[in-house]
Coordinates of N, CA and C in Angstrom, one line a residue:
X1146 N 24.2 14.9 24.3 CA 24.9 16.0 24.8 C 24.6 17.0 23.4
X1147 N 24.0 16.9 23.0 CA 23.4 17.5 21.4 C 22.0 18.3 22.1
X1148 N 22.0 19.8 21.6 CA 20.9 20.3 21.8 C 20.1 20.3 20.2
X1149 N 19.4 19.2 20.7 CA 18.4 18.4 19.6 C 17.0 19.0 19.6
X1150 N 16.3 19.2 18.5 CA 14.5 20.0 18.7 C 13.8 18.8 19.1
X1151 N 12.8 19.1 19.9 CA 11.8 18.2 20.1 C 11.0 16.7 18.9
X1152 N 11.5 15.7 19.8 CA 10.9 14.8 18.8 C 9.3 14.1 19.3
X1153 N 8.9 14.2 17.7 CA 7.1 13.6 18.2 C 7.2 12.6 17.6
X1154 N 6.4 11.6 18.2 CA 5.9 10.9 17.9 C 4.7 10.5 17.3
X1155 N 4.3 9.9 16.1 CA 3.3 9.7 16.1 C 3.1 8.3 15.1
X1156 N 1.8 7.8 15.8 CA 1.9 6.3 15.0 C 0.5 6.2 14.5
X1157 N 0.6 5.4 13.1 CA -0.6 5.0 12.1 C -0.5 4.0 12.5
X1158 N -2.0 3.4 12.6 CA -2.2 2.2 12.1 C -3.2 2.1 10.8
X1159 N -2.6 0.8 9.9 CA -2.9 1.1 8.8 C -3.7 -0.5 8.7
X1160 N -5.5 -0.3 8.5 CA -5.6 -1.6 8.1 C -5.7 -2.4 6.9
X1161 N -5.4 -4.0 6.9 CA -5.1 -4.2 5.8 C -6.6 -4.8 4.9
X1162 N -5.9 -4.9 4.1 CA -6.8 -5.3 2.8 C -7.6 -6.7 3.1
X1163 N -8.6 -6.8 2.7 CA -9.0 -8.1 2.5 C -8.1 -9.4 2.3
X1164 N -7.8 -8.8 0.8 CA -7.3 -10.1 0.7 C -5.5 -10.1 1.5
X1165 N -5.1 -9.2 2.1 CA -4.1 -9.3 3.3 C -4.7 -10.3 4.6
X1166 N -5.8 -9.6 4.8 CA -6.5 -10.4 5.8 C -6.0 -11.5 5.6
X1167 N -6.7 -12.2 4.6 CA -7.4 -13.3 4.5 C -5.7 -14.0 4.5
X1168 N -4.9 -13.8 4.0 CA -3.8 -14.2 3.9 C -3.1 -14.4 5.7
X1169 N -2.8 -13.3 6.0 CA -2.8 -13.0 7.6 C -3.4 -14.3 8.2
X1170 N -4.3 -13.9 8.7 CA -5.2 -15.4 9.6 C -5.0 -16.7 8.9
X1171 N -4.8 -16.8 7.7 CA -4.4 -18.1 7.4 C -2.9 -18.6 7.7
X1172 N -2.2 -17.4 7.3 CA -0.4 -17.7 7.9 C -1.0 -17.9 9.9
X1173 N -1.6 -17.0 10.1 CA -1.6 -17.6 11.8 C -2.7 -19.0 12.5
X1174 N -3.3 -19.1 11.5 CA -3.9 -20.6 11.6 C -3.1 -22.0 11.6
X1175 N -2.5 -21.9 10.5 CA -1.3 -22.9 9.8 C -0.1 -22.6 11.0
X1176 N 0.2 -21.7 11.7 CA 1.3 -21.4 12.7 C 0.7 -22.0 14.0
X1177 N 0.0 -21.9 13.8 CA -0.6 -22.3 15.6 C -1.0 -23.8 15.6
X1178 N -1.2 -24.4 14.3 CA -1.4 -25.6 14.0 C 0.0 -26.3 14.2
X1179 N 1.2 -26.0 13.5 CA 2.3 -26.2 14.0 C 2.8 -26.2 15.2
X1180 N 2.6 -24.9 15.7 CA 3.1 -24.7 17.2 C 2.8 -26.0 18.1
X1181 N 1.4 -26.6 17.7 CA 1.1 -27.9 18.3 C 1.6 -28.8 18.3
X1182 N 1.9 -29.0 16.9 CA 3.0 -30.1 16.6 C 4.2 -30.0 16.8
X1183 N 4.5 -29.0 17.1 CA 6.2 -28.8 17.9 C 6.3 -29.0 19.0
X1184 N 5.1 -28.4 19.9 CA 5.6 -29.0 21.3 C 5.2 -30.0 21.4
X1185 N 4.8 -31.1 20.6 CA 3.5 -32.4 21.1 C 5.2 -33.3 20.6
X1186 N 6.1 -32.6 19.7 CA 6.7 -33.3 19.0 C 8.6 -34.0 20.0
X1187 N 9.4 -34.2 18.9 CA 9.9 -35.1 20.1 C 11.5 -33.9 19.8
X1188 N 11.4 -32.7 19.0 CA 12.2 -31.9 18.7 C 13.1 -31.4 19.6
X1189 N 14.5 -31.0 19.9 CA 14.8 -30.5 21.0 C 14.2 -29.3 21.6
X1190 N 14.7 -28.8 22.3 CA 14.5 -27.4 23.3 C 15.1 -26.3 22.3
X1191 N 16.4 -26.3 22.0 CA 16.6 -25.2 21.0 C 16.4 -25.5 19.9
X1192 N 15.9 -26.4 19.0 CA 15.3 -26.1 17.7 C 13.9 -25.7 18.0
X1193 N 13.0 -26.3 19.1 CA 11.6 -25.9 18.9 C 11.7 -24.1 19.2
X1194 N 12.4 -23.4 19.5 CA 12.9 -22.5 19.9 C 13.1 -21.8 18.6
X1195 N 14.3 -21.9 18.0 CA 14.3 -21.2 16.4 C 13.0 -21.9 15.6
X1196 N 12.3 -23.0 15.7 CA 11.3 -22.7 14.7 C 10.3 -21.8 15.1
X1197 N 9.9 -21.7 15.8 CA 8.8 -20.7 16.9 C 9.2 -19.5 16.2
X1198 N 10.0 -19.1 16.9 CA 11.1 -17.9 16.2 C 10.4 -17.5 14.8
X1199 N 10.6 -19.0 13.7 CA 10.6 -18.5 12.3 C 8.8 -18.2 11.8
X1200 N 8.5 -18.8 12.7 CA 7.0 -18.8 12.4 C 6.4 -17.3 12.7
X1201 N 6.5 -16.7 14.1 CA 6.5 -15.6 14.4 C 7.0 -14.4 13.5
X1202 N 8.3 -15.0 12.8 CA 8.8 -13.6 12.0 C 7.8 -14.1 11.1
X1203 N 7.4 -15.2 10.7 CA 6.4 -15.3 9.0 C 5.4 -14.0 9.2
X1204 N 4.7 -14.2 10.2 CA 3.6 -13.8 10.8 C 3.6 -11.9 10.5
X1205 N 4.7 -11.4 11.0 CA 5.1 -10.2 11.3 C 4.9 -9.8 9.8
X1206 N 6.2 -10.6 9.3 CA 6.5 -10.2 7.6 C 5.2 -9.8 7.1
X1207 N 4.0 -10.7 7.3 CA 2.7 -10.8 6.5 C 2.0 -9.3 6.6
X1208 N 2.6 -9.2 7.9 CA 1.7 -7.3 8.4 C 2.5 -6.3 7.5
X1209 N 3.6 -6.7 6.4 CA 4.7 -5.9 5.9 C 4.1 -5.7 4.9
X1210 N 4.4 -6.9 4.1 CA 4.0 -7.1 2.7 C 4.3 -8.8 2.5
X1211 N 2.8 -9.2 1.8 CA 2.9 -10.7 1.8 C 3.6 -11.0 0.9
X1212 N 4.5 -10.0 -0.3 CA 5.6 -10.7 -0.6 C 6.7 -11.6 0.1
X1213 N 7.0 -10.7 1.0 CA 8.1 -11.0 2.2 C 7.9 -12.5 2.4
X1214 N 6.8 -13.4 2.3 CA 6.4 -14.7 2.8 C 6.0 -15.9 1.6
X1215 N 6.6 -15.2 0.2 CA 6.3 -16.1 -1.2 C 7.9 -16.8 -0.7
X1216 N 7.7 -18.3 -0.7 CA 9.0 -19.2 -0.3 C 10.0 -18.6 -1.9
X1217 N 10.8 -18.4 -1.2 CA 12.5 -18.2 -2.6 C 12.5 -19.4 -3.6
X1218 N 12.3 -20.4 -3.0 CA 12.2 -21.8 -4.1 C 10.6 -22.1 -4.9
X1219 N 10.1 -21.0 -4.5 CA 8.7 -21.2 -5.3 C 8.7 -21.1 -6.9
X1220 N 7.8 -21.0 -7.9 CA 8.4 -20.7 -9.3 C 6.7 -19.4 -8.9
X1221 N 7.6 -17.9 -9.3 CA 6.7 -17.1 -9.1 C 5.7 -16.9 -10.6
X1222 N 5.7 -17.9 -11.4 CA 4.8 -18.0 -12.6 C 3.9 -18.6 -12.7
X1223 N 3.9 -19.5 -12.1 CA 2.7 -20.7 -11.9 C 1.4 -20.2 -11.5
X1224 N 0.2 -20.7 -11.4 CA -1.1 -20.2 -10.9 C -0.7 -19.7 -9.6
X1225 N -1.8 -18.6 -9.4 CA -1.4 -18.2 -7.7 C -1.7 -19.5 -6.6
X1226 N -3.0 -20.5 -6.9 CA -3.2 -21.1 -6.0 C -2.5 -22.7 -6.2
X1227 N -1.4 -22.9 -7.0 CA -1.0 -24.2 -7.3 C 0.1 -23.8 -7.7
X1228 N 1.2 -22.9 -7.0 CA 2.9 -22.4 -7.3 C 3.5 -24.1 -7.3
X1229 N 4.4 -24.2 -8.3 CA 5.3 -24.9 -8.4 C 6.3 -24.7 -7.4
X1230 N 6.6 -25.8 -6.4 CA 8.2 -25.7 -5.4 C 9.0 -26.7 -6.0
X1231 N 10.2 -25.6 -6.1 CA 11.1 -26.1 -6.7 C 11.9 -27.5 -5.9
X1232 N 11.7 -28.7 -6.2 CA 12.7 -29.6 -5.1 C 14.1 -30.0 -5.4
X1233 N 15.0 -30.2 -4.7 CA 16.2 -30.5 -5.1 C 16.1 -31.7 -6.4
X1234 N 17.1 -31.2 -7.5 CA 17.1 -31.8 -8.2 C 16.2 -31.4 -9.7
X1235 N 15.7 -30.7 -9.4 CA 14.3 -29.5 -10.5 C 15.4 -28.9 -11.6
X1236 N 15.2 -28.8 -12.5 CA 15.7 -27.5 -13.2 C 14.9 -26.1 -13.1
X1237 N 15.5 -25.0 -13.1 CA 14.7 -24.3 -13.0 C 15.6 -22.5 -12.9
X1238 N 15.4 -21.9 -13.5 CA 16.3 -20.5 -13.3 C 15.8 -19.4 -12.5
X1239 N 16.9 -18.7 -12.2 CA 16.5 -17.8 -11.2 C 16.7 -16.4 -11.9
X1240 N 15.8 -15.8 -11.4 CA 15.0 -14.4 -11.9 C 16.2 -13.1 -11.6
X1241 N 15.8 -11.8 -11.7 CA 17.3 -11.2 -11.2 C 17.2 -10.3 -10.1
X1242 N 16.5 -10.9 -9.1 CA 15.8 -10.2 -8.1 C 17.2 -11.3 -7.1
X1243 N 17.5 -12.6 -7.6 CA 18.2 -13.6 -6.9 C 17.4 -14.1 -5.9
X1244 N 16.4 -14.2 -5.7 CA 15.3 -14.8 -4.9 C 14.2 -15.8 -5.5
X1245 N 13.7 -14.9 -6.2 CA 12.7 -16.1 -7.0 C 13.0 -17.0 -8.2
X1246 N 12.4 -17.8 -8.3 CA 12.7 -18.9 -9.9 C 11.6 -18.8 -10.9
X1247 N 11.7 -19.3 -11.7 CA 10.9 -19.9 -12.5 C 10.9 -21.2 -12.7
X1248 N 9.8 -22.5 -13.0 CA 9.7 -23.5 -13.3 C 10.3 -23.8 -14.5
X1249 N 11.0 -24.9 -15.1 CA 10.8 -25.2 -16.7 C 9.2 -25.0 -17.0
X1250 N 8.7 -25.4 -16.9 CA 7.0 -25.6 -17.4 C 6.9 -24.1 -17.4
X1251 N 7.3 -23.4 -16.7 CA 6.6 -21.3 -17.6 C 8.0 -20.8 -18.4
X1252 N 7.7 -19.5 -19.0 CA 8.4 -19.0 -19.9 C 8.8 -18.1 -19.3
X1253 N 10.7 -18.3 -19.0 CA 11.2 -17.6 -18.2 C 11.5 -15.8 -19.3
X1254 N 11.4 -15.2 -18.3 CA 10.8 -13.5 -19.4 C 12.5 -13.0 -19.7
X1255 N 12.8 -12.8 -20.8 CA 14.2 -12.4 -21.3 C 14.7 -11.1 -20.9
X1256 N 14.5 -10.2 -19.6 CA 15.0 -9.6 -19.0 C 14.7 -9.9 -17.4
X1257 N 14.8 -10.8 -17.1 CA 14.7 -11.9 -16.1 C 13.9 -10.8 -14.8
X1258 N 13.2 -10.4 -15.3 CA 11.9 -9.6 -13.9 C 11.2 -10.3 -13.2
X1259 N 11.3 -10.0 -12.3 CA 10.7 -10.5 -11.1 C 9.4 -10.3 -10.9
X1260 N 8.3 -10.8 -11.2 CA 7.0 -10.4 -11.1 C 6.4 -10.1 -9.8
X1261 N 7.7 -11.1 -8.4 CA 7.0 -10.9 -7.1 C 7.4 -9.2 -6.4
X1262 N 8.9 -9.4 -6.3 CA 9.5 -7.9 -5.7 C 9.8 -6.7 -6.8
X1263 N 9.2 -6.8 -8.3 CA 9.7 -6.0 -8.9 C 8.9 -5.1 -9.5
X1264 N 7.6 -5.9 -9.0 CA 5.7 -5.2 -10.1 C 5.5 -3.9 -9.0
X1265 N 5.8 -2.8 -9.6 CA 4.8 -2.0 -8.6 C 3.2 -1.6 -8.7
X1266 N 3.0 -2.8 -9.4 CA 1.4 -2.6 -8.9 C 0.9 -3.1 -8.4
X1267 N 2.0 -4.3 -7.3 CA 1.6 -5.2 -6.2 C 2.3 -4.3 -5.4
X1268 N 1.5 -4.3 -4.1 CA 1.6 -3.2 -3.3 C 1.6 -3.8 -1.8
X1269 N 1.5 -3.2 -0.5 CA 0.3 -3.5 0.5 C 0.2 -2.0 1.4
X1270 N -0.9 -2.4 1.7 CA -1.7 -1.3 3.0 C -0.8 -0.3 3.3
X1271 N 0.9 -1.3 4.6 CA 1.6 -0.2 4.8 C 2.4 0.4 3.6
X1272 N 2.5 0.0 2.9 CA 3.9 0.4 1.8 C 3.0 1.8 1.6
X1273 N 2.0 1.3 1.0 CA 1.1 2.6 0.5 C 1.0 3.7 1.3
X1274 N 0.7 3.6 2.7 CA 0.5 4.6 3.7 C 2.3 5.3 3.6
X1275 N 3.3 4.6 3.7 CA 4.6 5.2 3.6 C 4.7 5.8 2.3
X1276 N 4.3 5.5 1.1 CA 4.1 6.5 -0.2 C 3.5 7.8 0.3
X1277 N 2.4 7.8 0.9 CA 1.4 8.7 1.0 C 2.3 10.0 2.2
X1278 N 2.9 9.3 2.8 CA 3.9 10.4 3.6 C 4.8 10.9 3.4
X1279 N 5.5 10.1 2.6 CA 6.8 11.1 1.6 C 6.3 11.6 0.7
X1280 N 5.1 11.7 0.1 CA 4.8 12.5 -0.8 C 4.0 13.7 -0.4
X1281 N 3.5 13.4 1.3 CA 2.6 14.6 1.9 C 4.1 15.6 2.6
X1282 N 5.1 14.6 2.7 CA 6.1 15.6 3.1 C 7.1 16.6 2.5
X1283 N 6.9 15.8 0.8 CA 7.7 17.0 0.0 C 6.8 18.3 -0.5
X1284 N 5.6 17.7 -0.4 CA 4.5 19.0 -0.9 C 4.4 20.0 0.2
X1285 N 4.6 19.5 1.4 CA 4.8 20.4 2.3 C 5.7 21.8 2.1
X1286 N 7.6 20.5 2.1 CA 8.5 21.6 1.7 C 9.6 20.5 1.1
X1287 N 10.1 20.8 0.1 CA 10.6 19.6 -0.9 C 12.2 19.6 -0.1
X1288 N 12.5 20.9 0.8 CA 13.8 20.7 1.6 C 13.6 19.3 2.6
X1289 N 12.4 19.3 3.2 CA 12.1 18.1 4.1 C 13.0 16.7 3.5
X1290 N 14.0 16.0 4.4 CA 14.4 14.9 4.0 C 13.8 13.9 4.9
X1291 N 14.1 12.4 4.6 CA 13.1 11.4 5.8 C 14.2 10.5 5.7
X1292 N 14.3 9.5 6.6 CA 14.6 8.6 6.9 C 13.7 6.9 6.7
X1293 N 13.9 6.0 5.7 CA 12.7 4.6 6.7 C 13.7 3.5 6.9
X1294 N 12.8 3.7 8.0 CA 14.3 1.7 8.5 C 13.1 0.8 8.8
X1295 N 13.7 0.0 8.3 CA 13.5 -1.8 8.3 C 14.6 -2.4 8.8
X1296 N 13.8 -3.3 9.4 CA 14.8 -4.8 10.1 C 15.2 -5.3 8.6
X1297 N 14.3 -5.5 7.4 CA 14.5 -6.9 6.7 C 14.5 -5.7 5.3
X1298 N 16.2 -5.7 5.0 CA 16.4 -6.0 3.8 C 15.4 -5.8 2.0
X1299 N 15.3 -7.0 2.6 CA 14.3 -7.1 1.2 C 12.9 -6.5 1.3
X1300 N 12.6 -6.3 2.9 CA 11.1 -5.4 2.4 C 11.7 -3.5 2.0
X1301 N 12.9 -3.0 2.4 CA 13.4 -2.5 1.2 C 13.7 -2.2 -0.1
X1302 N 13.9 -3.1 -0.7 CA 14.0 -3.7 -2.0 C 12.3 -3.4 -2.7
X1303 N 11.6 -4.0 -1.8 CA 10.0 -3.3 -2.3 C 9.7 -2.3 -2.0
X1304 N 10.2 -1.4 -1.4 CA 10.1 -0.1 -0.9 C 10.4 0.8 -2.4
X1305 N 11.8 0.5 -2.7 CA 12.5 0.8 -3.7 C 11.7 0.6 -5.0
X1306 N 10.7 -0.5 -5.5 CA 9.9 -0.3 -6.1 C 9.2 0.6 -6.2
X1307 N 8.6 1.0 -5.4 CA 6.9 2.0 -5.3 C 7.9 3.2 -5.6
X1308 N 8.9 3.2 -4.5 CA 9.8 4.6 -4.9 C 10.1 5.7 -6.5
X1309 N 10.6 4.3 -7.4 CA 10.7 3.9 -8.2 C 9.3 4.5 -9.1
X1310 N 8.8 4.0 -9.2 CA 7.6 4.3 -9.6 C 6.7 5.9 -9.5
X1311 N 7.2 6.2 -8.3 CA 7.0 8.0 -8.1 C 7.9 8.7 -9.1
X1312 N 8.5 8.2 -9.1 CA 9.7 9.1 -9.9 C 10.5 9.7 -8.5
X1313 N 10.4 9.1 -7.2 CA 11.3 9.6 -5.9 C 12.8 9.6 -5.4
X1314 N 13.5 10.4 -6.0 CA 14.8 10.0 -5.8 C 15.1 9.3 -4.3
X1315 N 16.5 8.5 -4.5 CA 16.6 7.7 -3.1 C 17.8 7.2 -3.0
X1316 N 18.5 7.1 -1.5 CA 19.9 6.2 -1.6 C 19.6 5.1 -0.1
X1317 N 20.4 4.0 -0.1 CA 19.9 3.1 0.4 C 21.2 2.4 1.3
X1318 N 20.9 2.5 2.3 CA 22.1 2.2 3.7 C 21.7 0.9 4.3
X1319 N 22.4 -0.1 4.1 CA 21.5 -1.1 4.9 C 23.5 -2.1 5.4
X1320 N 23.9 -1.5 5.4 CA 25.3 -2.3 5.9 C 26.3 -3.0 4.9
X1321 N 25.8 -3.3 3.7 CA 26.7 -3.9 2.2 C 27.8 -3.2 2.1
X1322 N 28.7 -3.3 1.5 CA 29.6 -2.4 0.7 C 30.5 -2.1 1.9
X1323 N 31.8 -1.6 1.2 CA 32.7 -0.9 2.1 C 32.4 0.2 2.7
X1324 N 33.4 0.5 3.8 CA 33.0 1.4 4.7 C 33.3 2.9 4.0
X1325 N 33.9 2.7 3.1 CA 34.1 3.8 1.9 C 33.0 4.4 1.3
X1326 N 32.3 3.2 0.6 CA 31.0 3.0 -0.1 C 29.8 3.6 1.1
X1327 N 29.7 2.8 2.3 CA 28.5 3.8 2.7 C 28.9 5.2 3.5
X1328 N 30.2 5.8 3.6 CA 30.6 7.0 3.9 C 29.7 7.9 2.7
X1329 N 30.1 7.6 1.3 CA 29.7 8.3 0.2 C 28.4 8.3 0.3
X1330 N 27.8 7.4 0.5 CA 26.4 7.5 0.8 C 25.9 8.3 1.6
X1331 N 26.5 8.2 2.6 CA 26.1 9.3 3.6 C 26.5 10.7 3.4
X1332 N 27.5 11.0 3.0 CA 27.6 12.3 2.1 C 27.0 12.8 1.0
X1333 N 26.2 11.7 0.2 CA 25.4 12.1 -0.7 C 24.5 13.1 -0.3
X1334 N 24.2 12.0 0.7 CA 22.4 11.8 1.6 C 22.6 13.8 2.2
X1335 N 23.6 13.8 3.4 CA 23.9 14.7 3.8 C 23.6 16.0 3.2
X1336 N 24.7 16.0 1.5 CA 23.9 17.4 0.8 C 22.7 18.0 0.4
X1337 N 22.3 19.1 0.9 CA 20.8 19.7 0.8 C 20.5 19.3 -0.5
X1338 N 21.2 19.1 -1.9 CA 20.6 18.6 -3.2 C 20.4 17.1 -3.5
X1339 N 21.2 16.7 -2.6 CA 20.9 15.0 -2.8 C 19.6 14.8 -2.3
X1340 N 19.0 13.3 -2.6 CA 18.0 12.6 -2.5 C 17.4 12.9 -1.3
X1341 N 16.1 12.8 -1.5 CA 15.3 13.1 -0.2 C 14.9 11.9 0.6
X1342 N 15.1 10.7 0.4 CA 14.8 9.8 1.2 C 16.5 8.6 1.6
X1343 N 16.4 8.3 2.7 CA 17.4 7.5 2.7 C 16.9 6.0 3.3
X1344 N 16.8 5.4 2.5 CA 16.3 3.7 3.0 C 17.1 2.9 3.8
X1345 N 17.1 2.6 5.3 CA 17.8 2.0 6.0 C 17.6 1.1 6.9
X1346 N 18.7 -0.2 7.4 CA 18.2 -1.1 8.0 C 19.3 -0.8 9.1
X1347 N 18.5 -1.5 10.2 CA 19.3 -1.6 11.6 C 20.8 -1.9 11.7
X1348 N 21.1 -2.7 10.7 CA 22.9 -2.9 10.5 C 23.7 -1.8 9.2
X1349 N 23.2 -0.8 9.7 CA 23.9 0.4 8.2 C 25.3 0.3 9.0
X1350 N 25.7 0.1 10.0 CA 26.7 0.2 10.5 C 27.0 1.4 11.7
X1351 N 28.0 1.6 12.1 CA 28.5 2.5 13.7 C 29.2 4.2 13.2
X1352 N 28.5 5.0 14.3 CA 29.2 6.2 13.3 C 28.2 6.9 12.9
X1353 N 27.1 6.3 11.9 CA 26.2 7.2 11.2 C 26.0 8.4 11.5
X1354 N 26.1 9.7 10.8 CA 25.6 10.8 11.3 C 24.7 11.6 10.3
X1355 N 23.5 11.5 10.6 CA 22.5 12.2 9.7 C 21.4 13.1 9.8
X1356 N 22.3 14.2 10.1 CA 21.7 15.1 10.5 C 20.4 16.1 9.6
X1357 N 20.6 16.0 8.6 CA 19.8 16.7 7.3 C 18.6 16.0 7.7
X1358 N 18.2 14.8 8.6 CA 17.1 13.8 8.2 C 16.4 15.4 9.4
X1359 N 14.9 15.5 8.7 CA 14.0 15.9 9.9 C 13.0 15.2 9.9
X1360 N 13.2 14.0 9.5 CA 11.4 12.9 9.8 C 11.9 12.0 9.4
X1361 N 11.5 10.8 10.3 CA 12.4 9.3 10.4 C 10.6 8.8 10.3
X1362 N 10.6 7.3 9.6 CA 9.6 6.7 9.3 C 9.8 5.2 9.9
X1363 N 9.8 5.0 10.8 CA 9.8 3.0 11.0 C 9.3 2.0 10.9
X1364 N 9.4 1.4 10.2 CA 8.5 0.1 9.2 C 8.7 -1.1 10.1
X1365 N 7.5 -0.9 11.6 CA 8.0 -2.1 12.5 C 6.5 -2.7 12.5
X1366 N 6.6 -3.7 12.8 CA 5.1 -4.0 13.8 C 5.1 -4.0 14.8
X1367 N 3.8 -4.2 15.3 CA 3.8 -3.9 17.0 C 4.4 -4.2 17.8
X1368 N 5.1 -3.9 18.8 CA 6.0 -4.6 19.8 C 7.5 -4.4 19.3
X1369 N 7.9 -3.6 18.1 CA 9.4 -3.9 18.1 C 9.6 -1.6 18.4
X1370 N 10.4 -2.1 19.2 CA 11.1 -1.3 20.0 C 12.7 -0.7 19.9
X1371 N 13.7 -1.5 18.5 CA 14.6 -1.6 18.4 C 14.9 0.2 18.0
X1372 N 14.0 0.9 17.5 CA 14.2 1.9 16.8 C 14.9 3.4 18.4
X1373 N 14.1 2.5 19.2 CA 14.2 3.7 20.8 C 15.7 3.1 21.0
X1374 N 16.2 2.5 20.5 CA 17.6 2.2 21.0 C 18.6 2.1 20.1
X1375 N 18.8 2.2 18.7 CA 19.6 2.8 17.9 C 20.5 4.1 18.7
X1376 N 21.2 3.8 19.2 CA 22.1 4.9 19.7 C 23.1 5.4 19.0
X1377 N 23.8 4.7 18.3 CA 25.1 5.0 17.3 C 24.5 6.3 16.2
X1378 N 23.2 6.7 16.6 CA 23.2 7.9 15.2 C 22.9 9.1 16.1
X1379 N 23.2 9.8 14.8 CA 22.5 11.2 15.5 C 22.1 11.9 14.0
X1380 N 20.6 11.7 14.6 CA 19.8 12.0 14.2 C 18.7 13.2 14.7
X1381 N 18.8 14.4 13.8 CA 17.9 15.6 14.2 C 16.8 15.4 13.6
X1382 N 15.6 15.4 14.4 CA 14.1 15.0 14.2 C 13.2 16.0 14.7
X1383 N 12.7 16.2 13.8 CA 11.5 17.0 14.2 C 10.2 15.9 14.4
X1384 N 9.9 15.2 13.7 CA 9.0 14.0 13.3 C 9.7 12.6 13.4
X1385 N 8.8 11.9 13.8 CA 8.6 10.3 13.8 C 7.8 9.5 13.9
X1386 N 7.7 8.6 13.1 CA 6.1 8.3 12.6 C 6.6 6.9 12.6
X1387 N 5.5 5.9 12.8 CA 5.4 4.6 12.8 C 4.7 3.8 12.1
X1388 N 4.9 2.6 11.8 CA 3.2 2.0 10.8 C 3.7 0.7 11.2

């Protein structure tokens, strides 16, 4: 019922780096082999479907950022090609990200810094493309504001790291916290003096009005059309980008 401006959708295809492509192809090959084992095994249909969806999820995450598929129970300080997998009963220490750990053979950092989640020097082709788009948006007009969508809150955390590195102010709305806290974030973003970037998950909540944004970036792999169905949002957009 609103008189919204025309929405222009621009799709970007990001070419993976050789390292990213090597990891992605290896993951696909391992998943294909595991798929054959699952279909030839005695696993129930319900467990088969759940496991296959997990394999697809890992492949999709490798397209966004390889850091997403590093197991949470793997020591992040061990040699890259021989990481120590924490087994039940092993002693380890949890890093500040509350996801990755350090085994007792490695020196635990005093600041609990996670070298996977919070290392701004480590990024991905897709995330770098996002940063370029945001910087270009701000160069054209400092009053522009953007929404950045991802279905994975863990990926939003990685984007946060890159935004901090570039000194770009941002807010985050991912469905956590009380409704009052979420509304305070919305009000802060809606203010023209507020941060120009709002990181959003699909579970941000109902009844959210974000009329300040004139651009949005959907960080989704090919085939993810959820954004077209986010009907609870009232977003005045002049441009929309897919990565």
